[in-house]
XYZ file of C-alpha atoms in Angstrom:
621
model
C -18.111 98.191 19.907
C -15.663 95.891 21.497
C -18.583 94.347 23.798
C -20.999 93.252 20.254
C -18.066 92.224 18.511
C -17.338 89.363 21.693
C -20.793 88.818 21.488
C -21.122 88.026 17.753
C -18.263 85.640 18.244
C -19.550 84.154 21.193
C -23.213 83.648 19.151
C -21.088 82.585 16.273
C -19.309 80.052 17.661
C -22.521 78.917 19.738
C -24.262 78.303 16.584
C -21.691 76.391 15.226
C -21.900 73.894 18.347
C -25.368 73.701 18.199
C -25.012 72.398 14.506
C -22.091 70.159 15.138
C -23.784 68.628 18.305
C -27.086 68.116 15.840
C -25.083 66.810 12.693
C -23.464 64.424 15.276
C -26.613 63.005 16.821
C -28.143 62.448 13.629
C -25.187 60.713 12.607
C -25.213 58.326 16.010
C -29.205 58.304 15.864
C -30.587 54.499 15.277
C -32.522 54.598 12.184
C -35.865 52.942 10.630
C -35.516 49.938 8.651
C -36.711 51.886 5.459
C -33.917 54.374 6.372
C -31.054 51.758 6.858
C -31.921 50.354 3.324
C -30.903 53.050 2.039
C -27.692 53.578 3.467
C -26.188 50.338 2.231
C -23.579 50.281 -0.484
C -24.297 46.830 -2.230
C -22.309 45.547 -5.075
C -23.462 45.925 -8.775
C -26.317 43.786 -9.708
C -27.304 43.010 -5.745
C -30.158 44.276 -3.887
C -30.903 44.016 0.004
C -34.155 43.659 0.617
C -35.858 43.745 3.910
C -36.579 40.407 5.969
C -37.986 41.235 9.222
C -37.275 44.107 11.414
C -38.446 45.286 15.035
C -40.823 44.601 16.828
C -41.278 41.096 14.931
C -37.528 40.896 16.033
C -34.955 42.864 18.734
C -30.919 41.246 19.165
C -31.494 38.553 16.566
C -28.381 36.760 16.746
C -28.800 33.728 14.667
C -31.570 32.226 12.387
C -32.843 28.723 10.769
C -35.218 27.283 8.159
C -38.156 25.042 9.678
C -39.322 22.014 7.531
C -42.643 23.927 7.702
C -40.836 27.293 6.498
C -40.922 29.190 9.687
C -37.272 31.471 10.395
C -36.500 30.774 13.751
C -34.461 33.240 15.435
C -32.355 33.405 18.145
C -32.608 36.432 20.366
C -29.996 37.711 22.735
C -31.777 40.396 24.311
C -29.586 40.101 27.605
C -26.451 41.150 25.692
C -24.267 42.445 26.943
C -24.827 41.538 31.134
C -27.844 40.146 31.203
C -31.422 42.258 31.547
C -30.254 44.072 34.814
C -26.883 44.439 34.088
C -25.840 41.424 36.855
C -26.503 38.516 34.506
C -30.212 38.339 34.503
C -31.684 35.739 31.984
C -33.723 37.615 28.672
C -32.660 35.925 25.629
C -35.797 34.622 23.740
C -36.405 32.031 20.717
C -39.126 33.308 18.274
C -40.609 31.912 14.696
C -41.310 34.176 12.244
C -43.572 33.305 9.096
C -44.476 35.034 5.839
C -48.215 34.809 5.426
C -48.869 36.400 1.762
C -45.656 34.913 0.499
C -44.209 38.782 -0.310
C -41.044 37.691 0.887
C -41.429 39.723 3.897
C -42.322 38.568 7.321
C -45.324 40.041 8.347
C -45.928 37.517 11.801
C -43.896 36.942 15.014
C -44.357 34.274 17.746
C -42.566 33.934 21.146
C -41.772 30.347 21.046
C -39.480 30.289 24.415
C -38.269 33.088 26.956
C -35.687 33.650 29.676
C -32.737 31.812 27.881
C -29.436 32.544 28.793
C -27.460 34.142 26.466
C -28.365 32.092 23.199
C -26.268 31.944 20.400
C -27.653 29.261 17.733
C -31.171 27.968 17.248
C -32.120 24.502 14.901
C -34.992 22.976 13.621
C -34.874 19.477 14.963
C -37.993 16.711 14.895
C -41.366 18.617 15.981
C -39.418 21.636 17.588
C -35.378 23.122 18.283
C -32.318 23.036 19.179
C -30.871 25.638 20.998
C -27.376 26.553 22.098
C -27.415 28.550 25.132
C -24.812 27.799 27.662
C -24.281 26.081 29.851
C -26.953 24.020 28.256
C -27.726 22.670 25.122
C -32.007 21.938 25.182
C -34.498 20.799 22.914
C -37.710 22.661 22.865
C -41.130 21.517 21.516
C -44.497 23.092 21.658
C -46.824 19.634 22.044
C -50.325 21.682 22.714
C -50.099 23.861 19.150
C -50.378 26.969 20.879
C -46.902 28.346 19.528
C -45.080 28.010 23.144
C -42.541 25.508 23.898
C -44.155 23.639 27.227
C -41.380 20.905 26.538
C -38.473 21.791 27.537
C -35.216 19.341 27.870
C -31.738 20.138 28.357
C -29.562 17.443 26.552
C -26.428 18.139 27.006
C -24.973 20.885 30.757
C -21.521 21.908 31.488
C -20.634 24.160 28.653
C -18.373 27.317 29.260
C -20.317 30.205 30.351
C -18.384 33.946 31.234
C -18.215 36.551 28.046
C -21.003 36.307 26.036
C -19.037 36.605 23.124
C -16.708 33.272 23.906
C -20.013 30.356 24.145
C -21.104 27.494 22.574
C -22.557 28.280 19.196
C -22.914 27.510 15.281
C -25.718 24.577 15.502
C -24.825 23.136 11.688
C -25.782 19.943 9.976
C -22.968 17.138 9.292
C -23.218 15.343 6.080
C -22.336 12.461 8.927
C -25.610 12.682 10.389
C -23.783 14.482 13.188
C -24.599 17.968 14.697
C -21.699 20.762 14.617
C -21.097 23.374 17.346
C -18.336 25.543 17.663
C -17.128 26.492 21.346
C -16.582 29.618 21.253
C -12.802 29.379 22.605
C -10.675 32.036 20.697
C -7.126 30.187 21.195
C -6.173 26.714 21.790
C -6.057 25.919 25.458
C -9.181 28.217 25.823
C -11.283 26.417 28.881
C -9.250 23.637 28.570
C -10.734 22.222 31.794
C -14.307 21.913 30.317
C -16.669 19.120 30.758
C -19.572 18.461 29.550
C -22.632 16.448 30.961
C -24.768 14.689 29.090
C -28.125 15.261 30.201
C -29.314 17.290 33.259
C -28.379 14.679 36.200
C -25.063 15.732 38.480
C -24.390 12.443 38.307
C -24.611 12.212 34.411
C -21.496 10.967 32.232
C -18.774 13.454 31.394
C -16.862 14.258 28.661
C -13.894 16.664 27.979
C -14.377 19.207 25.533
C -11.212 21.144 26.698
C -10.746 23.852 23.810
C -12.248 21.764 21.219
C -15.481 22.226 18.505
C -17.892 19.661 19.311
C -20.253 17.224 17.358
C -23.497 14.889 18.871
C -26.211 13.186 17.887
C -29.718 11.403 18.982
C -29.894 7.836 19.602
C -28.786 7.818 22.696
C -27.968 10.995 22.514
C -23.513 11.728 21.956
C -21.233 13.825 22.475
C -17.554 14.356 21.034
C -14.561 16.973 20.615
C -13.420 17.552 17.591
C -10.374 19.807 16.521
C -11.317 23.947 17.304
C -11.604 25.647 18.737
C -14.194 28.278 16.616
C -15.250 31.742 18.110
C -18.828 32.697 16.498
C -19.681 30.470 13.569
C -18.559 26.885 12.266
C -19.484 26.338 8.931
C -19.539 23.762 6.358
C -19.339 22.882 2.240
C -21.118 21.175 0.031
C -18.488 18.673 -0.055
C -18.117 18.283 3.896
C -15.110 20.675 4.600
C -15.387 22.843 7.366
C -14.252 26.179 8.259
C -13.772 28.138 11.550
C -13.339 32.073 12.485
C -11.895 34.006 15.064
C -12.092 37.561 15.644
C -8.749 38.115 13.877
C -9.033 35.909 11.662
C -11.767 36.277 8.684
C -12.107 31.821 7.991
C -9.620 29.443 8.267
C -10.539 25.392 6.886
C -10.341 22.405 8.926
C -7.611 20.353 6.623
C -7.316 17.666 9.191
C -9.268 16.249 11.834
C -8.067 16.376 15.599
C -9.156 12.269 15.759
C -6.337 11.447 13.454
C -3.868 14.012 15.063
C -4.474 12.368 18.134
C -3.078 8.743 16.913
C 0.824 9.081 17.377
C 1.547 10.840 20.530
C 4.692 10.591 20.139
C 4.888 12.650 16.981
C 4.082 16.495 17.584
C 1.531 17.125 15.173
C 0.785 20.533 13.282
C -2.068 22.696 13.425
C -4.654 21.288 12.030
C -6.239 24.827 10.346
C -5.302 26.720 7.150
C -5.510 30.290 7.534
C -7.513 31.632 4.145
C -6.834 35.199 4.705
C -4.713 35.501 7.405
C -4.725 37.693 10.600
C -6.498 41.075 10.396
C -6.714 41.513 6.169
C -8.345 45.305 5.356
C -11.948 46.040 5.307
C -13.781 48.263 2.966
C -16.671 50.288 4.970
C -18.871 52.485 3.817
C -18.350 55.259 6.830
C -15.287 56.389 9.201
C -14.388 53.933 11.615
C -15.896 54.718 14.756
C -14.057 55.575 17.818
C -11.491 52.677 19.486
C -9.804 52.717 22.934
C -7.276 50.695 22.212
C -5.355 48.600 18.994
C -5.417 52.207 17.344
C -3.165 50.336 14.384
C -6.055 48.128 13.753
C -8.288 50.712 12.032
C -9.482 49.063 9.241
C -8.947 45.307 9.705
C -10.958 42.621 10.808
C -10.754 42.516 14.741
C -14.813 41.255 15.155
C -15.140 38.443 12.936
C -18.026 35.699 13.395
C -21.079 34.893 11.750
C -19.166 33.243 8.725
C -21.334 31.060 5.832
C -20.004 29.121 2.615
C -22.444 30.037 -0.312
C -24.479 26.760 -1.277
C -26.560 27.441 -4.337
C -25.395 28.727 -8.196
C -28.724 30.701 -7.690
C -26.744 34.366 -6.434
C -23.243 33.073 -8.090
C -22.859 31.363 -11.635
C -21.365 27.947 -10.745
C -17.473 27.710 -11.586
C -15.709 24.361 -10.776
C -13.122 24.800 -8.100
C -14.168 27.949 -6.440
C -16.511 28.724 -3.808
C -18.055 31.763 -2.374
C -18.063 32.752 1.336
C -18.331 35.929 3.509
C -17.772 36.933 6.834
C -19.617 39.889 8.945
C -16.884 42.755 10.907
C -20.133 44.411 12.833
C -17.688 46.687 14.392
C -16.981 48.254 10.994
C -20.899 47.209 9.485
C -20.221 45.184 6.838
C -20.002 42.184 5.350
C -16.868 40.827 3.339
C -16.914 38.323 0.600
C -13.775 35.922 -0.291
C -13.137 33.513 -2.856
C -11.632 30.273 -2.337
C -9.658 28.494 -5.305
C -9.418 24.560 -4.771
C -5.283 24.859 -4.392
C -3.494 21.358 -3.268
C -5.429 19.710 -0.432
C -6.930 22.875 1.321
C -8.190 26.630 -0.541
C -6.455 29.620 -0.948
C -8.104 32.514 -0.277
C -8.547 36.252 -1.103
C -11.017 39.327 -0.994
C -12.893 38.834 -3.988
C -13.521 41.414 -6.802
C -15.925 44.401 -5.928
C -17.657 47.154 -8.488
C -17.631 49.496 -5.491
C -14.713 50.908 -2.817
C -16.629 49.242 -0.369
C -17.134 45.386 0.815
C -19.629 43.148 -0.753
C -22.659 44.958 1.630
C -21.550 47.889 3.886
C -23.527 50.001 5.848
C -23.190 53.940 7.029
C -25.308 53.468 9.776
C -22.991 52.970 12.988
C -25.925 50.847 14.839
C -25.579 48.490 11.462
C -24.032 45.621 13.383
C -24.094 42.140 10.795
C -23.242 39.211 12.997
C -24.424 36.200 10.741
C -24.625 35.656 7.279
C -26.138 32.589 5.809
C -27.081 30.916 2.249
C -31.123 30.819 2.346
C -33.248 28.045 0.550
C -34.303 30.696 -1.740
C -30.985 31.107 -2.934
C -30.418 34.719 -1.818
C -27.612 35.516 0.968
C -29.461 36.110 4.477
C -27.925 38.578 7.072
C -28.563 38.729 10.397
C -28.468 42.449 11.971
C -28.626 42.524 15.906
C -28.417 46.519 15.869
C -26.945 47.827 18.559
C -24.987 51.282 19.592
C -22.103 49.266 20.657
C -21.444 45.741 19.339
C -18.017 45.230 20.670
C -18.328 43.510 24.692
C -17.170 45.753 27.402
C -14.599 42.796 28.889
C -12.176 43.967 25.409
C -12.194 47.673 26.523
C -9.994 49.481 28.521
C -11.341 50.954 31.659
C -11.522 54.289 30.177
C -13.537 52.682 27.415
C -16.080 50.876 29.756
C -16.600 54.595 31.494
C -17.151 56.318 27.971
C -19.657 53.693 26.451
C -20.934 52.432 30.104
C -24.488 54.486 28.835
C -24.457 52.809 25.663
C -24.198 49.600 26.698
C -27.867 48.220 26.428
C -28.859 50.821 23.407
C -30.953 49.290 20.562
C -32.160 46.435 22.938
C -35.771 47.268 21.576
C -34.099 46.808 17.326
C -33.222 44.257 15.337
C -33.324 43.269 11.541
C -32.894 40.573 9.249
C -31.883 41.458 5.531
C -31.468 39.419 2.386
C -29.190 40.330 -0.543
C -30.433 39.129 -3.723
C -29.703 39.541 -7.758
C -31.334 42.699 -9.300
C -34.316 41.575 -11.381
C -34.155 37.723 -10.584
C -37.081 35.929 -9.767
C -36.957 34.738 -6.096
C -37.028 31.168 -5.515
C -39.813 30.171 -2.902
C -38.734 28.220 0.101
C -40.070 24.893 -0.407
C -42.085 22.894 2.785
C -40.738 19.704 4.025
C -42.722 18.885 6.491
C -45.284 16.762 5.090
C -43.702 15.053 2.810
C -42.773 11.468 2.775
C -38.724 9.839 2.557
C -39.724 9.373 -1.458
C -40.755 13.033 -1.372
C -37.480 13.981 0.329
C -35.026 11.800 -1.627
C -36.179 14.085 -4.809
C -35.223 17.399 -3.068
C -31.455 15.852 -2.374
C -31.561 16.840 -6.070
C -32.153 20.428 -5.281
C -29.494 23.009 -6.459
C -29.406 24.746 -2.697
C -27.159 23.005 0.223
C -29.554 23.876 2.880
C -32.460 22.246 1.262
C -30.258 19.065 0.905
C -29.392 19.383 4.351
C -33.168 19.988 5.544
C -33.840 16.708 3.318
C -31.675 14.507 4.850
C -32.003 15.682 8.229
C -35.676 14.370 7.912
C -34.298 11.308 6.109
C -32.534 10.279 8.569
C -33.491 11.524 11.595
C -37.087 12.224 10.447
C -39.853 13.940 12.887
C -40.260 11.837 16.242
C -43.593 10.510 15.197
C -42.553 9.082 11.810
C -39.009 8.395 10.842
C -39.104 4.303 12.371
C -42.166 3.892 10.884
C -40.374 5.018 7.241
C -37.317 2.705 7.661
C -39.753 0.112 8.692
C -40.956 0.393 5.013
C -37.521 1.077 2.925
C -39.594 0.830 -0.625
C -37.758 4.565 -1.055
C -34.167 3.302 -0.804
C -33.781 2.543 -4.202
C -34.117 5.814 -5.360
C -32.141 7.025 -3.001
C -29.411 4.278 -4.279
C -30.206 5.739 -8.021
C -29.286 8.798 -6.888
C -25.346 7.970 -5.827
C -24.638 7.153 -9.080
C -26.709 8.937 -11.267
C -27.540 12.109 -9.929
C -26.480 14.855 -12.601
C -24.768 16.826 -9.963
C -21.636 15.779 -7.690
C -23.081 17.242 -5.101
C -26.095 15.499 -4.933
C -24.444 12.110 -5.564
C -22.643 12.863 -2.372
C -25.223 13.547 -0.125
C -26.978 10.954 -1.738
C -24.261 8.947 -0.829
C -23.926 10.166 2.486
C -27.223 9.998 3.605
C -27.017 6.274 3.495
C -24.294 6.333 5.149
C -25.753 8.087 7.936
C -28.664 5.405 8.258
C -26.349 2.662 7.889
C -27.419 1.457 4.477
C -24.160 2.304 2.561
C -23.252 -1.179 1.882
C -19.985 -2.389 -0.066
C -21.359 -1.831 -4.000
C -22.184 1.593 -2.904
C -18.781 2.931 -1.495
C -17.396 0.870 -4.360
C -19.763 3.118 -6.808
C -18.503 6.132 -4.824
C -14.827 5.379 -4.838
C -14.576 5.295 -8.604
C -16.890 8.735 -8.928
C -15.611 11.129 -11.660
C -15.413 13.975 -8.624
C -12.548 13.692 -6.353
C -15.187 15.001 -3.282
C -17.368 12.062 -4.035
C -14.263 9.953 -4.008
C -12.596 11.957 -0.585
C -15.912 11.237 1.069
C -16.339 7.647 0.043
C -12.202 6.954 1.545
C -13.714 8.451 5.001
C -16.763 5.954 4.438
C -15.013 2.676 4.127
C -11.748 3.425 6.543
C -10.496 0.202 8.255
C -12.914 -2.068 5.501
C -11.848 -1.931 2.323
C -9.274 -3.153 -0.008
C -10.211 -0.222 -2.671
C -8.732 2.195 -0.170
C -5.152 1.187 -0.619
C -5.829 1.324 -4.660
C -6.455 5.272 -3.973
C -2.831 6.297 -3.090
C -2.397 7.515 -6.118
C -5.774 9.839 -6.796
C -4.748 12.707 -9.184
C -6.554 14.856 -6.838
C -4.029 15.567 -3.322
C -7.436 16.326 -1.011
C -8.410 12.505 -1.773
C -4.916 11.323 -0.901
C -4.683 13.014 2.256
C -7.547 11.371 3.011
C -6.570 7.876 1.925
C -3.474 8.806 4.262
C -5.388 8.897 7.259
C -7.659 6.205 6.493
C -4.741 3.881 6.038
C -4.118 4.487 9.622
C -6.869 2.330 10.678
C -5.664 -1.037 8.597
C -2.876 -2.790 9.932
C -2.370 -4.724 6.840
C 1.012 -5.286 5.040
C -1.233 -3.893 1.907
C -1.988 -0.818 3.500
C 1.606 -0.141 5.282
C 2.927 -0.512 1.232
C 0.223 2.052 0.105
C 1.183 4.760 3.114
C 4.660 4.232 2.312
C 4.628 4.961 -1.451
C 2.445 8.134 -0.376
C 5.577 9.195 1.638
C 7.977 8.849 -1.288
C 5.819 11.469 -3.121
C 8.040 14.244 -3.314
C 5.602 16.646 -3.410
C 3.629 15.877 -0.276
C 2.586 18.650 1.145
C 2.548 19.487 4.924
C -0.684 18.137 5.998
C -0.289 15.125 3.979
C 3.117 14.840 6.053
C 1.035 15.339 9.259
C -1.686 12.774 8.042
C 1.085 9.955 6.888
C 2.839 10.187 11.052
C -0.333 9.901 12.180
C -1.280 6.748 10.434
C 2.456 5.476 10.685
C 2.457 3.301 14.653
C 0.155 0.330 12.692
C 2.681 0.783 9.966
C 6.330 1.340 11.734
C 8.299 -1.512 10.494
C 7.093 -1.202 7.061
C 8.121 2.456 7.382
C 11.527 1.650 9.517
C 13.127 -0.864 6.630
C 12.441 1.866 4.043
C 13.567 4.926 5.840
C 16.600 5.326 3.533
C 14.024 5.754 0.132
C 12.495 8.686 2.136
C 15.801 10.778 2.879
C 14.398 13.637 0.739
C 11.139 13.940 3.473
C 12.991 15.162 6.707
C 9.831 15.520 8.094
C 8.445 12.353 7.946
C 11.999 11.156 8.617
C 12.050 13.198 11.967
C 8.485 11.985 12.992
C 10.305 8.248 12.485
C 13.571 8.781 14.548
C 10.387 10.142 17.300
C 8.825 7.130 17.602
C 12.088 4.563 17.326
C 12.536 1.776 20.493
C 15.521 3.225 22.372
């Protein structure tokens, strides 16, 4: 009796591991794209609706809107040491296109193979841009046979080592400029790196140290800029940009590291506002999966990236002074939404409001890994899915860690998906074609409601297709139009990209930036300060701009006049008592064209310490 009672609980118990081992698996098991729909929690009134999913696309990474409507997509299939596990090349740039106009993508074309590691692709003239280190290249397919067989690296240098630290985040300036983010996580990150321009060892170089980075055609140019950004670098409608770091859910650019950089002698502040601060609770939809290490961070943001600023009122009603934008955590699969209030000259931040106990899209599939988000020219919110086992790169885990997941490391190479979150029972907007159209054409969609069709407008506007954009300027007959539109364009945001994309071809001429500087918007008056810096009489007039954001900027721009005018203007800015710390910053940095003016009134500005310390700083003895 004793022998089939041991062998009941032996069976027993056997039974029970049997159904905990299967239970497991099918909780660890990838999924098909019709299953993972259906384990997102969404919140009330959204849908996600399937893009694209394997085999169009495997490790999609990052994503872009062609002029013709193609999605490019970046592919890192090496992730996360390369094909063989010692670095070898597989990463892969592919178009996808939408035949029957469903919505769905339903074709797939291997533009370009055995990239290194890419992180950002671009439409650009006939082809792309694409950010794979240590290279950024153009790529072109000249015989129409969907291969790039031009292939030319533009700028070499940039910081290779963890795939997770590289040059990425390929956005469009309202400058005319390209933005990149380098990857760094701290200041001083690869603060020894310089960049080539062009593929000759003997090329020009310039030092990007731990900074963002912006260039541009023409010949073609390349800058630092203040950073650095980890996996994204986004921007507004009304040119602010924002960064992320794993930690750290956005942050906003308040200053620029150019006008930091203009008192030495003055230390200067960080140039970033933190919008949620380190590590704010997420909201997934299953248990957090296992961690080897920071065991108090269950819960938080520690993989940040792939952040995007909504740019349409199509998924949001339109409410002045607050903007929408979300940021992926694949380790936890989801995607978090903030809002941002207009508060002084930066945001302030916070989770926004959810029907549900979960983030804005959350997933309970573990291989659910969002790593980009992005506003589409439809409107809807576009999310990029590289689905993998393990997102998180072996270099962060502790040796025990890198034993445990060693098998894992490679699984879902052969998966990938692209979603879109749209409003229940909307009407989808089509993605409209740019390709063909000429400048008069384009000037009319820098009307459109969505950012990214604005962008894609004046991209062509002003940098055109190789085989047209002289021959347009040769004939400006559009220009007025585009004039009309500075001033009379019914939104604010159109005036200022109207605004800005003359600008950017050099055709913003004095009655325009006078037009601009006495806009109703304070971001069509900010931008128009930055636009006539060093030129213009009106900018002294500006000091006192009810709005603090155009201030700041009239602080910096005073920098660049060493008129007595514009030493009087930066000093009553000083004697505002309620100058906040950036305007502070902004005021020392413009002060050496301005120290004497500053020096005889130093007494009026007792109650600013600050400022007054930055003085004492830079006094001769």
């Amino acid at each position: 009796m004793q022998r089939w009672r041991i062998w009941d609980w032996l069976h027993a118990g056997l039974v029970k591991l049997v159904a905990f081992s299967a239970s497991t698996l099918a909780g660890e098991r990838p999924v098909s794209p019709e299953e993972a729909l259906a384990m997102f929690s969404v919140d009330e009134g959204f849908v996600v609706e399937l893009v694209a999913a394997e085999p169009l696309t495997q490790d999609p990474v990052a994503i872009d809107w062609g002029f013709d409507g193609k999605l490019w997509v970046a592919e890192m299939a090496d992730y996360p040491y390369g094909m063989d596990g010692a670095g070898k090349p597989g990463g892969r740039v592919r178009f996808l296109t939408d035949g029957d106009g469903d919505g769905r993508m339903d074709d797939s074309t291997l533009f370009l193979d055995g990239l290194s590691f890419p992180t950002s692709v671009m439409a650009w003239g006939n082809g792309v841009l694409v950010a794979a280190a240590p290279d950024i290249l153009y790529a072109e397919d000249t015989d129409g046979d969907g291969r790039a067989d031009r292939r030319e690296v533009l700028f070499t240098g940039f910081m290779e080592g963890n795939q997770q630290l590289r040059l990425n985040g390929l956005r469009w300036g309202l400058d005319g400029w390209i933005y990149a983010a380098s990857g760094g996580h701290h200041a001083g990150f690869g603060a020894d790196n310089r960049v080539r321009v062009g593929p000759r060892q003997d090329a020009p170089e310039v030092a990007l140290g731990s900074g963002d980075l912006r260039f541009r055609p023409g010949p073609w140019t390349i800058e630092r800029i203040e950073g650095p950004s980890q996996f994204g670098r986004v921007r507004d409608d009304w040119g602010h940009w924002f960064g992320v770091q794993n930690s750290y859910p956005l942050w906003h650019y308040v200053l620029e590291e150019a006008a930091l950089k203009r008192n030495p002698r003055v230390v200067m502040r960080d140039p970033r506002n933190q919008l949620r601060g380190q590590q704010p609770r997420v909201y997934g939809a299953k248990p957090t999966q296992k961690r080897f290490h920071g065991f108090d961070h269950v819960g938080r943001y520690t993989s940040a990236c792939g952040p995007s600023i909504y740019r349409d009122d199509w998924l949001f009603p339109h409410v002045e002074k607050r903007t929408h934008a979300f940021t992926c955590e694949p380790f936890s699969n989801l995607v978090q939404h903030h809002h941002l209030h207009r508060s002084g000259v930066s945001f302030e931040g916070s989770r926004a409001p959810t029907t549900s106990k979960t983030d804005f899209l959350a997933s309970a599939d573990r291989w659910c890994r969002p790593v980009m988000t992005r506003t589409g020219p439809d409107g809807a919110l576009w999310v990029v899915d590289m689905y993998r086992y393990m997102i998180e790169h072996p270099d962060w885990l502790p040796q025990n860690g890198r034993d445990e997941l060693k098998p894992f490391y490679r699984h879902g190479e052969d998966r990938g998906r692209i979603y879109r979150v749209v409003r229940k029972g909307k009407e989808r907007k089509r993605i409209p074609k740019l390709v063909d159209l000429g400048p008069a054409a384009l000037v009319d969609h820098l009307a459109d409601s969505n950012g990214l069709v604005r962008d894609a407008a004046q991209r062509l506007i002003v940098h055109g297709r190789a085989d047209r954009s002289e021959e347009w300027l040769r004939d400006p007959s559009w220009v007025p139009s585009l004039k009309r539109l500075c001033e009379d364009g019914e939104s604010p945001r159109v005036r200022l990209q109207a605004v800005a994309t003359l600008a950017a071809l050099g055709l913003a001429d004095e009655a325009i930036v006078r037009t601009a500087r006495r806009d109703r918007h304070p971001g069509v008056r900010r931008l128009a300060v930055g636009l006539a810096s060093g030129t213009s009489d009106g900018i002294a007039e500006m000091a006192d701009d009810p709005d603090p954001a155009v201030r700041l900027a009239v602080a910096v721009a005073l920098g660049d006049d060493d008129r007595d005018r514009s030493g009087e203007a930066l000093l009553a800015l000083a004697k505002q008592r309620q100058t906040d710390p950036f305007t502070q910053a902004a005021i020392l940095s413009s002060v050496p064209k301005h120290y004497d003016v500053f020096a005889r009134s130093a007494f009026a500005l007792r109650h600013q310490e600050t400022i007054v310390r930055g003085l004492l700083s830079m006094a001769p003895f």
